[in-house]
Structures are given as structure tokens and as C-alpha cells.
Coordinates of N, CA and C and ligand atoms in Angstrom, one line a residue:
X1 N 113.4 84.3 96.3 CA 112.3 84.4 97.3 C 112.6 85.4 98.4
X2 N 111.4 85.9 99.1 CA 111.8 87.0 100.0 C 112.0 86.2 101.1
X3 N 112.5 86.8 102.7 CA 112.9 86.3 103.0 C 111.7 86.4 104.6
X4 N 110.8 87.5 103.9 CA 109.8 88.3 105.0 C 108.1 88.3 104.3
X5 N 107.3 88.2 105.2 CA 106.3 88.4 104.4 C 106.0 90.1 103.8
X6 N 105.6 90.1 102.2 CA 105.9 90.9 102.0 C 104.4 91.3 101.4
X7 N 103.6 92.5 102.1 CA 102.1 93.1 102.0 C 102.5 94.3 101.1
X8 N 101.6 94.2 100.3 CA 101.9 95.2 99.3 C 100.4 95.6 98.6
X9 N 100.1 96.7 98.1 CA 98.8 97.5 97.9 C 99.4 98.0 96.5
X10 N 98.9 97.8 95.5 CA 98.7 98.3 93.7 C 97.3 99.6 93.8
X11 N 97.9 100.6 93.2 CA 97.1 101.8 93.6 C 97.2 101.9 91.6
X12 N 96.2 102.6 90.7 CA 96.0 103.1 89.4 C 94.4 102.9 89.1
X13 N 94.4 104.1 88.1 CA 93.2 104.5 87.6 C 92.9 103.3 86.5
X14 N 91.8 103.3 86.2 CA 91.2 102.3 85.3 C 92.3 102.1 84.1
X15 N 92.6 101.0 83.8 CA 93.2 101.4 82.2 C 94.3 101.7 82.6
X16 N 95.3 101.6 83.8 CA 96.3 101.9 84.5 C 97.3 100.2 83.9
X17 N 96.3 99.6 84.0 CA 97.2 98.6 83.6 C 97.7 97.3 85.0
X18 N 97.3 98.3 85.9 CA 97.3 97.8 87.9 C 96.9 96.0 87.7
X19 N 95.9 95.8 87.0 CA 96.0 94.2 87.3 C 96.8 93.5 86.3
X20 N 96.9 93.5 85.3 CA 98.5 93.1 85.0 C 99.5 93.0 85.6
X21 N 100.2 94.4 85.9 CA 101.3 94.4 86.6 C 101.3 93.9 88.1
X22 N 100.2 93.8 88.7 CA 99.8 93.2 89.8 C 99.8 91.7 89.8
X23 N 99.3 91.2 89.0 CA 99.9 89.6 88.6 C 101.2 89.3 88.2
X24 N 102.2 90.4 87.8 CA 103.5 90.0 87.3 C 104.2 90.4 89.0
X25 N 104.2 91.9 89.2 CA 104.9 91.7 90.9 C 104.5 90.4 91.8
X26 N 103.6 89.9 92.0 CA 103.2 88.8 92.5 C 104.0 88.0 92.6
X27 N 103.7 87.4 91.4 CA 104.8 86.3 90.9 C 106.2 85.9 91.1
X28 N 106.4 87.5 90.8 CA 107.8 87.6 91.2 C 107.8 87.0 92.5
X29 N 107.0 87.6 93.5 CA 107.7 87.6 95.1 C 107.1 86.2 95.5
X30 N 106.1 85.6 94.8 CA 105.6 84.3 95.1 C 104.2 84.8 96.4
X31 N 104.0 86.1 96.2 CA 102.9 86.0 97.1 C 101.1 85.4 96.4
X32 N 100.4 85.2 96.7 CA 99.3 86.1 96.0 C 98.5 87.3 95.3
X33 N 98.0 87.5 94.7 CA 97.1 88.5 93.8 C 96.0 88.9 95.0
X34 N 95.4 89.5 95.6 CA 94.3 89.8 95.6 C 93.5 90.3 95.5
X35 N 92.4 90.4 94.6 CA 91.9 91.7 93.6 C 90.5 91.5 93.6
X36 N 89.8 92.5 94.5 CA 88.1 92.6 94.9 C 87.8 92.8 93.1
X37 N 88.3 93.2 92.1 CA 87.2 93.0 91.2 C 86.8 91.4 90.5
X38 N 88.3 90.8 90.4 CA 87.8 89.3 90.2 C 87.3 88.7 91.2
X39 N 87.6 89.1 92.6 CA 86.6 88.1 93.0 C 85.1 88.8 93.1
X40 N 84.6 89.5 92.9 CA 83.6 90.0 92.6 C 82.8 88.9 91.6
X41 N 83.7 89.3 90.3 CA 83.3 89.1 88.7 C 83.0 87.3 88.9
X42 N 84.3 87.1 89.5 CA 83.7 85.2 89.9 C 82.8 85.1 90.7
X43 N 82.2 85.8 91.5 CA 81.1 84.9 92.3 C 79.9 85.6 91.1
X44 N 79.9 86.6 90.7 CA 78.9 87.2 89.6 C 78.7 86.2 88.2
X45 N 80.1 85.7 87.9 CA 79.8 84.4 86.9 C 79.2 83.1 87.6
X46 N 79.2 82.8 88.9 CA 78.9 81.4 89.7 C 77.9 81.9 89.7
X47 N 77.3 82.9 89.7 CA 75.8 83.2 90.7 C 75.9 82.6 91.7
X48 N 76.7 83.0 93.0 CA 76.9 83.2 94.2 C 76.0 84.3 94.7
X49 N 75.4 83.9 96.0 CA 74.8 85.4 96.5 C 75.7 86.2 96.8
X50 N 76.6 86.0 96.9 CA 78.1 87.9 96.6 C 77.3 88.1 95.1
X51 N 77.5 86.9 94.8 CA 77.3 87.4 92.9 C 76.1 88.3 93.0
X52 N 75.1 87.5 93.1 CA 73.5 88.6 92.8 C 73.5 89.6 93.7
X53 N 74.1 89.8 94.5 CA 73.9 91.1 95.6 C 75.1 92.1 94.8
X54 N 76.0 92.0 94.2 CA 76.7 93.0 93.4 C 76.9 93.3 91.8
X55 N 76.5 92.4 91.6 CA 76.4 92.3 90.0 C 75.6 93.7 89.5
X56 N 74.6 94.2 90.2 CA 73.6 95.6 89.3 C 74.8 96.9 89.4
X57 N 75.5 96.5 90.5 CA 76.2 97.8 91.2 C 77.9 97.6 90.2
X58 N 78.0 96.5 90.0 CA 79.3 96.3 89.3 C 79.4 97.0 87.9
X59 N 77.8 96.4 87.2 CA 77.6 96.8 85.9 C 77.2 98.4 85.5
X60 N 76.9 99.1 86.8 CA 76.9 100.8 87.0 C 78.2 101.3 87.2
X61 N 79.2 100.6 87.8 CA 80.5 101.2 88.0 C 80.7 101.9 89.4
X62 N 79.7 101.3 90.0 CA 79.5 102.1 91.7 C 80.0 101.5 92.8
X63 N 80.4 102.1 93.6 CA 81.1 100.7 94.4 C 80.1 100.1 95.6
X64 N 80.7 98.4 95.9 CA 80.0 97.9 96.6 C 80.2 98.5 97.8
X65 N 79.2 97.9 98.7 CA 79.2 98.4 100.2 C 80.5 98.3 100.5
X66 N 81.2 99.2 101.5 CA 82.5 99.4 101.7 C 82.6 97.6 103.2
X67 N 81.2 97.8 104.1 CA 81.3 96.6 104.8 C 81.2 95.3 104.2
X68 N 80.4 94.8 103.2 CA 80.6 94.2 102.6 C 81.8 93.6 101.5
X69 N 82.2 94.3 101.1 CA 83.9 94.5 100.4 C 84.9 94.1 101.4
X70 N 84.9 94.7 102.5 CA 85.5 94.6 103.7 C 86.0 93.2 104.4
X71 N 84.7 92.7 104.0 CA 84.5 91.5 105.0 C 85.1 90.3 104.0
X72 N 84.6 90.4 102.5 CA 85.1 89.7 101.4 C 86.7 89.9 101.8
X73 N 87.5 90.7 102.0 CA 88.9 91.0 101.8 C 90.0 90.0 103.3
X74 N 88.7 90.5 104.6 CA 89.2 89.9 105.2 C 88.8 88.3 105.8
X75 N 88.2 88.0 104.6 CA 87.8 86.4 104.9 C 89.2 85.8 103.7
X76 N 89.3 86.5 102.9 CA 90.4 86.6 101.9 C 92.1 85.7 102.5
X77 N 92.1 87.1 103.1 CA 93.3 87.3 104.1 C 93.9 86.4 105.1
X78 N 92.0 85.9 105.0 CA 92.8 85.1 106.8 C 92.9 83.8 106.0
X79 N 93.1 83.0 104.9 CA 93.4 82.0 104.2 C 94.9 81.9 104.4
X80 N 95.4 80.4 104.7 CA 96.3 80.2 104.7 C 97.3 80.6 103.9
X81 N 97.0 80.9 102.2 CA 98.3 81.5 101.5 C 98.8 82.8 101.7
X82 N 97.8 83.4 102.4 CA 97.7 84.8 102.5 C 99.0 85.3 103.7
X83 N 99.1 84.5 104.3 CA 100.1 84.4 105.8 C 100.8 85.0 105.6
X84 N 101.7 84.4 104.1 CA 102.8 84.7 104.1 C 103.1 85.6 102.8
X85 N 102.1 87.0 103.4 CA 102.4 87.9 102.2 C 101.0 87.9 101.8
X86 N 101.0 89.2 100.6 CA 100.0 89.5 99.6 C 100.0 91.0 99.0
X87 N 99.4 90.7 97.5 CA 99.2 92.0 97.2 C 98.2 92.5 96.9
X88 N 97.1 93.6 97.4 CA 96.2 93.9 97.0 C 96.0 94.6 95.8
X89 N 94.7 94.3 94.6 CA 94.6 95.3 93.8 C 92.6 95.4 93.6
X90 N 93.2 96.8 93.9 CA 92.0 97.5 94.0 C 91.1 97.5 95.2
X91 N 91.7 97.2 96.3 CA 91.0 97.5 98.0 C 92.4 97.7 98.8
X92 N 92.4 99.0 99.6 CA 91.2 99.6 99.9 C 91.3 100.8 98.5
X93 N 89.4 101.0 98.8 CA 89.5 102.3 97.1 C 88.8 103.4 97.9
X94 N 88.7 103.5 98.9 CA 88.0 104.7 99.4 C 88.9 104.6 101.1
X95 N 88.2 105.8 101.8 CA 88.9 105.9 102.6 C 88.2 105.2 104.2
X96 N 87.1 105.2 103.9 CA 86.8 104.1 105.1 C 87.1 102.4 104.5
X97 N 87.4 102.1 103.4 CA 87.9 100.5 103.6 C 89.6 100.9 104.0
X98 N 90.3 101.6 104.0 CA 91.6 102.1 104.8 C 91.5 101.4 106.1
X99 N 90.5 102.3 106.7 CA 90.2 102.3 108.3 C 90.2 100.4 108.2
X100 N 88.7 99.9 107.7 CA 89.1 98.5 108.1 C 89.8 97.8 107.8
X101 N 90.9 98.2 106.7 CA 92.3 97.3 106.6 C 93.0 97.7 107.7
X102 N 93.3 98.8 107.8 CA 94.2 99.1 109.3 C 93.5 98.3 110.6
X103 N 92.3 98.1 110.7 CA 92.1 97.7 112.1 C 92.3 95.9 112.0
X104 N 92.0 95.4 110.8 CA 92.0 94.0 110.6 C 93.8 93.5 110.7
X105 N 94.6 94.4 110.2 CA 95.9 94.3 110.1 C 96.3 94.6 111.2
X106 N 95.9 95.9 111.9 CA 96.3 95.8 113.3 C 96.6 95.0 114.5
X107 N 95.3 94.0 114.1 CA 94.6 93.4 114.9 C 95.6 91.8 114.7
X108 N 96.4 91.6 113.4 CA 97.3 90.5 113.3 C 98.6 91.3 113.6
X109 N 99.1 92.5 114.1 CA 100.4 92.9 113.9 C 101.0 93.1 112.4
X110 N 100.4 93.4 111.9 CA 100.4 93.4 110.6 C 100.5 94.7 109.8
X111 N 101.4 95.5 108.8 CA 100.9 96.4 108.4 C 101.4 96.1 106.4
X112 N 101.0 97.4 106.0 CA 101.0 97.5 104.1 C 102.7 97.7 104.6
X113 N 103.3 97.2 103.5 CA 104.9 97.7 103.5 C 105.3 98.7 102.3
X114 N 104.5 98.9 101.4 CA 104.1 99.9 99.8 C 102.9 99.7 99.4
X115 N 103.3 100.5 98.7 CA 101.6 101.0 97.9 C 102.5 101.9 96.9
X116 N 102.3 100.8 95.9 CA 102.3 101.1 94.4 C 101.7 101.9 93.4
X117 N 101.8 102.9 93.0 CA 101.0 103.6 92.3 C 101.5 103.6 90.6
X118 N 100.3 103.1 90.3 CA 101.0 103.5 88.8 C 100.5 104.5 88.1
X119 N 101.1 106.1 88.0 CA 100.8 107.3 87.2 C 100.7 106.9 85.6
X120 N 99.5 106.9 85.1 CA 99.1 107.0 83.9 C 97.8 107.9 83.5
X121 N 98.2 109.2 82.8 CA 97.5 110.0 82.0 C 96.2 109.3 81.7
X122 N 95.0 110.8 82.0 CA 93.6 110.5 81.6 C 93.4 109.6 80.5
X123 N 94.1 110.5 79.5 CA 93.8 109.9 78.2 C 94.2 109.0 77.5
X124 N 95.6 108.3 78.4 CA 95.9 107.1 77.6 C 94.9 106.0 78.6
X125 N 94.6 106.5 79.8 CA 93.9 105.2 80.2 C 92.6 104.9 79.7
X126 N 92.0 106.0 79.1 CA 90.7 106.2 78.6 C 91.3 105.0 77.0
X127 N 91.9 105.3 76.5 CA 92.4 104.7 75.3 C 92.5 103.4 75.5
X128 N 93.1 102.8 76.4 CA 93.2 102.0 77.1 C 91.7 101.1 77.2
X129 N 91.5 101.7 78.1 CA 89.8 101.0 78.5 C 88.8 100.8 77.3
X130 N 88.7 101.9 75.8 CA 88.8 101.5 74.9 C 88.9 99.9 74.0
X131 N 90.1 100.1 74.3 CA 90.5 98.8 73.5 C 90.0 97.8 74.4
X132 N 89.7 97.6 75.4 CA 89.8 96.1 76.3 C 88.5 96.1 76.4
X133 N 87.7 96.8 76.2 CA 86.2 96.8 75.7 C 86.0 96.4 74.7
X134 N 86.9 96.9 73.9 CA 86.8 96.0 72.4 C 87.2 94.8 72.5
X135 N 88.2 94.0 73.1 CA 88.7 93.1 73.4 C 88.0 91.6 74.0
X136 N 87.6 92.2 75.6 CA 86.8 91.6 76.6 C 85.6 91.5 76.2
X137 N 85.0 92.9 76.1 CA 83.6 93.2 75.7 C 83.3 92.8 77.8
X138 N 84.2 93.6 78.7 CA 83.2 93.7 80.2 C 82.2 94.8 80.4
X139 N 81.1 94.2 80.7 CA 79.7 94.8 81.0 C 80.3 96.3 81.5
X140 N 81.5 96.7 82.8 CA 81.3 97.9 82.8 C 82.3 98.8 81.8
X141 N 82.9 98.0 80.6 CA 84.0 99.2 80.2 C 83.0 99.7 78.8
X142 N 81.6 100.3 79.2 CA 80.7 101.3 78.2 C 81.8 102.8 78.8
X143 N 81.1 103.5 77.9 CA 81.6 105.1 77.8 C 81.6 105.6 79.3
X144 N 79.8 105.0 79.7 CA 79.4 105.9 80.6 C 79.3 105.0 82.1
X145 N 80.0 104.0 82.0 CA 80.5 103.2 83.1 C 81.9 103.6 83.3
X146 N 82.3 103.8 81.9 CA 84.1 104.1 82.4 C 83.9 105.4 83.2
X147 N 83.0 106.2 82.2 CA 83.4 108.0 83.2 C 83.4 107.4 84.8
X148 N 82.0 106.9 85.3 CA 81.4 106.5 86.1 C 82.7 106.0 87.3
X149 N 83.6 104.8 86.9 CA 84.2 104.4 88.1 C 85.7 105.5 87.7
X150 N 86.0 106.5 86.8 CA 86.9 107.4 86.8 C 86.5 108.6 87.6
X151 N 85.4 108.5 88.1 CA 85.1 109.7 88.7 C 85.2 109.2 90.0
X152 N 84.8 108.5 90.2 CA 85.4 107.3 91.9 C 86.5 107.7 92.0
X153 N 87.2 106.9 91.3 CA 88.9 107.3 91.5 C 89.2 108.1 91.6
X154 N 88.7 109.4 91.1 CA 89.3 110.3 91.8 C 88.7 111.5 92.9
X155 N 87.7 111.1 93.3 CA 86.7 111.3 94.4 C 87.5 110.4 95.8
X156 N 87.4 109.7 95.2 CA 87.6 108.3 96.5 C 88.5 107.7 97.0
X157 N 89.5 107.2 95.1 CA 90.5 106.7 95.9 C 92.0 107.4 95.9
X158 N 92.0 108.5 95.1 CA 93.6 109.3 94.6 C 93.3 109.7 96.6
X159 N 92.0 110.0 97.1 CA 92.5 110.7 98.6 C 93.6 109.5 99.9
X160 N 93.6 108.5 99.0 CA 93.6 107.4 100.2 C 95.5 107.0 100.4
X161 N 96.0 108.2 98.9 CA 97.3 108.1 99.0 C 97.7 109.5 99.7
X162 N 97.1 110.3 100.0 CA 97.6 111.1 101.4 C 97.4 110.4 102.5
X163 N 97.0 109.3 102.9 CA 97.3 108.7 104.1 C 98.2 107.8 103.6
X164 N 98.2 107.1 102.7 CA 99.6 106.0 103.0 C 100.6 106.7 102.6
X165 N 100.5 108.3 102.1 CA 102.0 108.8 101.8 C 102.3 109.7 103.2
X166 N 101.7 109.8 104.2 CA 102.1 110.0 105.6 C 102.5 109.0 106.4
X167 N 102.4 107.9 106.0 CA 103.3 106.8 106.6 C 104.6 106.9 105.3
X168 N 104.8 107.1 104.3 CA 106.1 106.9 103.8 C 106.3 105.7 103.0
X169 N 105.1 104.9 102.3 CA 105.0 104.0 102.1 C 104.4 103.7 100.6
X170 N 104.5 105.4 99.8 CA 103.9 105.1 98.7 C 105.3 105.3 97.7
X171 N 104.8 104.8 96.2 CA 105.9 104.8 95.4 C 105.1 105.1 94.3
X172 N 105.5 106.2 94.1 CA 105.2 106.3 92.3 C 105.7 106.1 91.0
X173 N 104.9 105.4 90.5 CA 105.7 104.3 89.2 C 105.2 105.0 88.0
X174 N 106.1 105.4 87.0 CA 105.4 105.1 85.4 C 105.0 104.4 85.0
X175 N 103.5 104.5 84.8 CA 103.0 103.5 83.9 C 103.2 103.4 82.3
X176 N 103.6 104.3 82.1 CA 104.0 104.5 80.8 C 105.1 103.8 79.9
X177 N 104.6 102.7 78.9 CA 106.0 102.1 79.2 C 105.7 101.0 78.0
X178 N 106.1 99.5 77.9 CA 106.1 98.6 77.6 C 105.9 97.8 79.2
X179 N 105.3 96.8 79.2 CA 104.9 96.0 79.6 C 105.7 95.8 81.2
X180 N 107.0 94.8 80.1 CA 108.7 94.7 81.0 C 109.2 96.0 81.6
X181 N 109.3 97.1 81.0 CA 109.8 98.5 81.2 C 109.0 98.5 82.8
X182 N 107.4 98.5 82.9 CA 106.9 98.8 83.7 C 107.2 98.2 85.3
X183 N 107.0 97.1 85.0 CA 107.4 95.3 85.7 C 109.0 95.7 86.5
X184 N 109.7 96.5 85.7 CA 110.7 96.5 86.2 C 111.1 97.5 87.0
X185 N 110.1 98.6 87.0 CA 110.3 99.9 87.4 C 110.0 99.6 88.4
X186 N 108.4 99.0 88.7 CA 107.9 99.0 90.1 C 108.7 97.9 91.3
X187 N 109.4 97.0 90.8 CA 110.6 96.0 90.9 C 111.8 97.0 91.6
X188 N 112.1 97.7 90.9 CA 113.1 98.8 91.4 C 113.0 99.1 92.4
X189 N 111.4 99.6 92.7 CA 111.3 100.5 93.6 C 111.0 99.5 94.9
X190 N 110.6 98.4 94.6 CA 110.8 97.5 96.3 C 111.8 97.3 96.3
X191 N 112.8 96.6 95.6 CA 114.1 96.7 95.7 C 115.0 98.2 96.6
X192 N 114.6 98.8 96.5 CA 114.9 100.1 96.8 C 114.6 100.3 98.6
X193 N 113.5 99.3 98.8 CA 112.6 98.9 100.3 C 113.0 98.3 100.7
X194 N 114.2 97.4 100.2 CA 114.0 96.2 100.3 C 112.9 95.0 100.7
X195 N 112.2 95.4 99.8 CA 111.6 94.7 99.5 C 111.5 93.4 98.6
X196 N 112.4 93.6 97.4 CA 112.3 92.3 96.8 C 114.0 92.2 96.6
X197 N 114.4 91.3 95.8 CA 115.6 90.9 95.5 C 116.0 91.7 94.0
X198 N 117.4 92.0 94.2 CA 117.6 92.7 92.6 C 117.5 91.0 91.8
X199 N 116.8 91.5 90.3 CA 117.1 90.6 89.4 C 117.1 89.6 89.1
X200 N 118.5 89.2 89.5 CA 119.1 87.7 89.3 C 118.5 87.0 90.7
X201 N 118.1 87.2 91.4 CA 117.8 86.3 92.5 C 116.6 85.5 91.9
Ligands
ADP1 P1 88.4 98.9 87.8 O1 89.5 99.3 88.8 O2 88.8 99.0 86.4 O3 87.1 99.6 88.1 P2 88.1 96.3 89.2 O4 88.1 95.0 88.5 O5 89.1 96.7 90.2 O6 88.1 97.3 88.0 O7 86.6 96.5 89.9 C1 85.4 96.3 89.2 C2 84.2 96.7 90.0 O8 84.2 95.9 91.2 C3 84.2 98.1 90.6 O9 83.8 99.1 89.6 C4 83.3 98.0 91.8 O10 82.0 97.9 91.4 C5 83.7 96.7 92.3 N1 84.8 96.8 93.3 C6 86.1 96.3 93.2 N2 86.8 96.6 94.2 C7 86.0 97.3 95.1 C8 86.2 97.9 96.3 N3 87.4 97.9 97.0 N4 85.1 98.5 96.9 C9 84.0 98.6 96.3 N5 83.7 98.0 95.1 C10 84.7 97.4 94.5

């Protein structure tokens, strides 16, 4: 176990593989997951009014209101499990949800400790998103939904690691890999922050 709370941000392109390995780092450190597209996707399966107010915009691949998203993240946050640690995946994705994580964090004394990036090629992630379409069968992983939030990504959110690589706080991981290989690399690299514990702990 750590021995600090430890805030952590998962940065990758679709098909990056980011929520996977975002539920395995977790785990590890015993924090929470927190990932704006499942909770999206679950209030969209409850038919929740989050659900019907984003559901058309989910299944286009466009993103939701950045205040809206915003407000989801820090209603999130301020839950008790959250206190002690968390990792985000997939907010912030542009560079005004930045702004309101810094001011909401600010505002607890609080800041990101990393931001994880996992480097994986156009085209294996495209390959990728592929298969999990075939797999899942999710409403946005069509052809022209995938272009759709790959063009985000790199419009929107590749800009948002020039600001957290001016604080010193990014790490770039291969995603390329087996599973474990990956899990372990990004592992390394908090370890390296001290951020988590080698290994055997
Ligand atoms: P992916 O990263 O593969 O697009 P996610 O599960 O992270 O998948 O997100 C699915 C969808 O949920 C996005 O395409 C977008 O419509 C919405 N979404 C998730 N996170 C955000 C966010 N931070 N801001 C706006 N919309 C978001």
C-alpha cells in the first residue's frame, strides 16, 4: 500500500488499451478507477437524465459538454473513496477540462502526481478498436465514429500533455507489449516517482 494519497491521470489514444491498464494500476495502489466514459455509458444504460442528455453525443464520438463532464468528475471526486487517491481515465481530454481540474484540485490543496501516457501507433490502435467492435459490438467503435473521437485526440487531447509536461509530471509508457509487460512498465515508472512500491510490496 502507498503510504500517500496517490492522483494519477492515464493519458492514450483509442485502442491504447488506457482502460485496461487503468483498472490494473489501480488495483495495484488500491485507489479507484475513474473513467468519464463508463460513467457516462452507465447512466446511458440506466436512462439517467446524464444518460439521455449524452447518449446522441456519445454514439457520434463528440465530446460532452466540457461543464457538464466537469461537474460529473467533480461530484466524483468529492466521494469518500476518492480522498484517498485516484486515477483518472479519460478526463481531462481537452484543455479547458485541465483548467477545471486545476481549479477544483486547487481548491482541496490537491494536485495530479503523473500522467501516464501510453504511446501506441495509429495503426495498431485502429486494429485494436477493430477487434473490440467485433467483440463488444459498442455503438461508437463504427469506422466513422472511431475516425471521429481519433481526430479529438489529437486536436484536443495530445495538446493537454504540453501542459502537464511543463509541470514534469508526464511519463511515457509503451504500450506495445503483452498485457503484464505493459502493467509493469507503467509500474516502473511510478516507482521511479515514488510513487508506488517495487514489486514485492
Ligand atoms: P474512448 O477514449 O475510446 O473514446 P471513453 O470510454 O473514454 O472512450 O469515452 C467514450 C465517450 O464518452 C467519448 O467519445 C465522449 O463522447 C464521452 N466522454 C468521455 N470522457 C469525456 C470527457 N472527458 N469529455 C467529454 N466527453 C467525454
Amino acid at each position: 500500500m502507498t503510504s500517500r494519497p496517490v492522483r494519477l491521470l492515464i493519458v492514450g489514444p483509442q485502442g491504447s488499451g488506457k482502460g485496461t491498464q487503468g483498472v490494473r494500476i489501480a488495483e495495484t495502489l488500491g485507489i479507484p478507477v475513474i473513467s468519464t466514459g463508463d460513467v457516462f455509458r452507465a447512466n446511458v444504460a440506466e436512462g439517467t437524465d446524464l444518460g439521455l442528455q449524452v447518449k446522441s453525443i456519445i454514439d457520434a464520438g463528440q465530446l460532452v459538454p466540457d461543464e457538464l463532464t466537469s461537474a460529473v468528475v467533480r461530484d466524483r471526486l468529492s466521494q469518500p473513496d476518492a480522498q484517498g487517491g485516484f486515477l483518472l481515465d479519460g478526463y481531462p481530454r481537452n484543455l479547458p477540462q485541465v483548467m477545471h481540474l486545476d481549479e477544483f484540485l486547487e481548491g482541496r490543496d490537491e494536485a495530479l502526481d503523473a500522467v501516464v501516457v501510453l504511446a501506441v501507433p495509429r495503426e495498431e490502435s485502429i486494429a485494436r478498436l477493430a477487434k473490440r467492435a467485433h467483440e463488444q459490438g459498442r455503438a461508437d467503435d463504427t469506422d466513422e465514429v472511431i475516425a471521429a473521437r481519433l481526430s479529438i485526440y489529437e486536436t484536443e487531447t495530445a495538446p493537454i500533455l504540453g501542459v502537464y509536461g511543463t509541470r514534469g509530471i508526464v511519463d511515457e509508457v509503451d504500450g506495445v507489449g503483452t498485457l503484464d509487460e505493459i502493467t509493469a512498465r507503467i509500474i516502473a515508472a511510478l516507482e521511479a516517482r515514488g510513487l508506488a512500491r517495487p514489486a514485492a510490496a
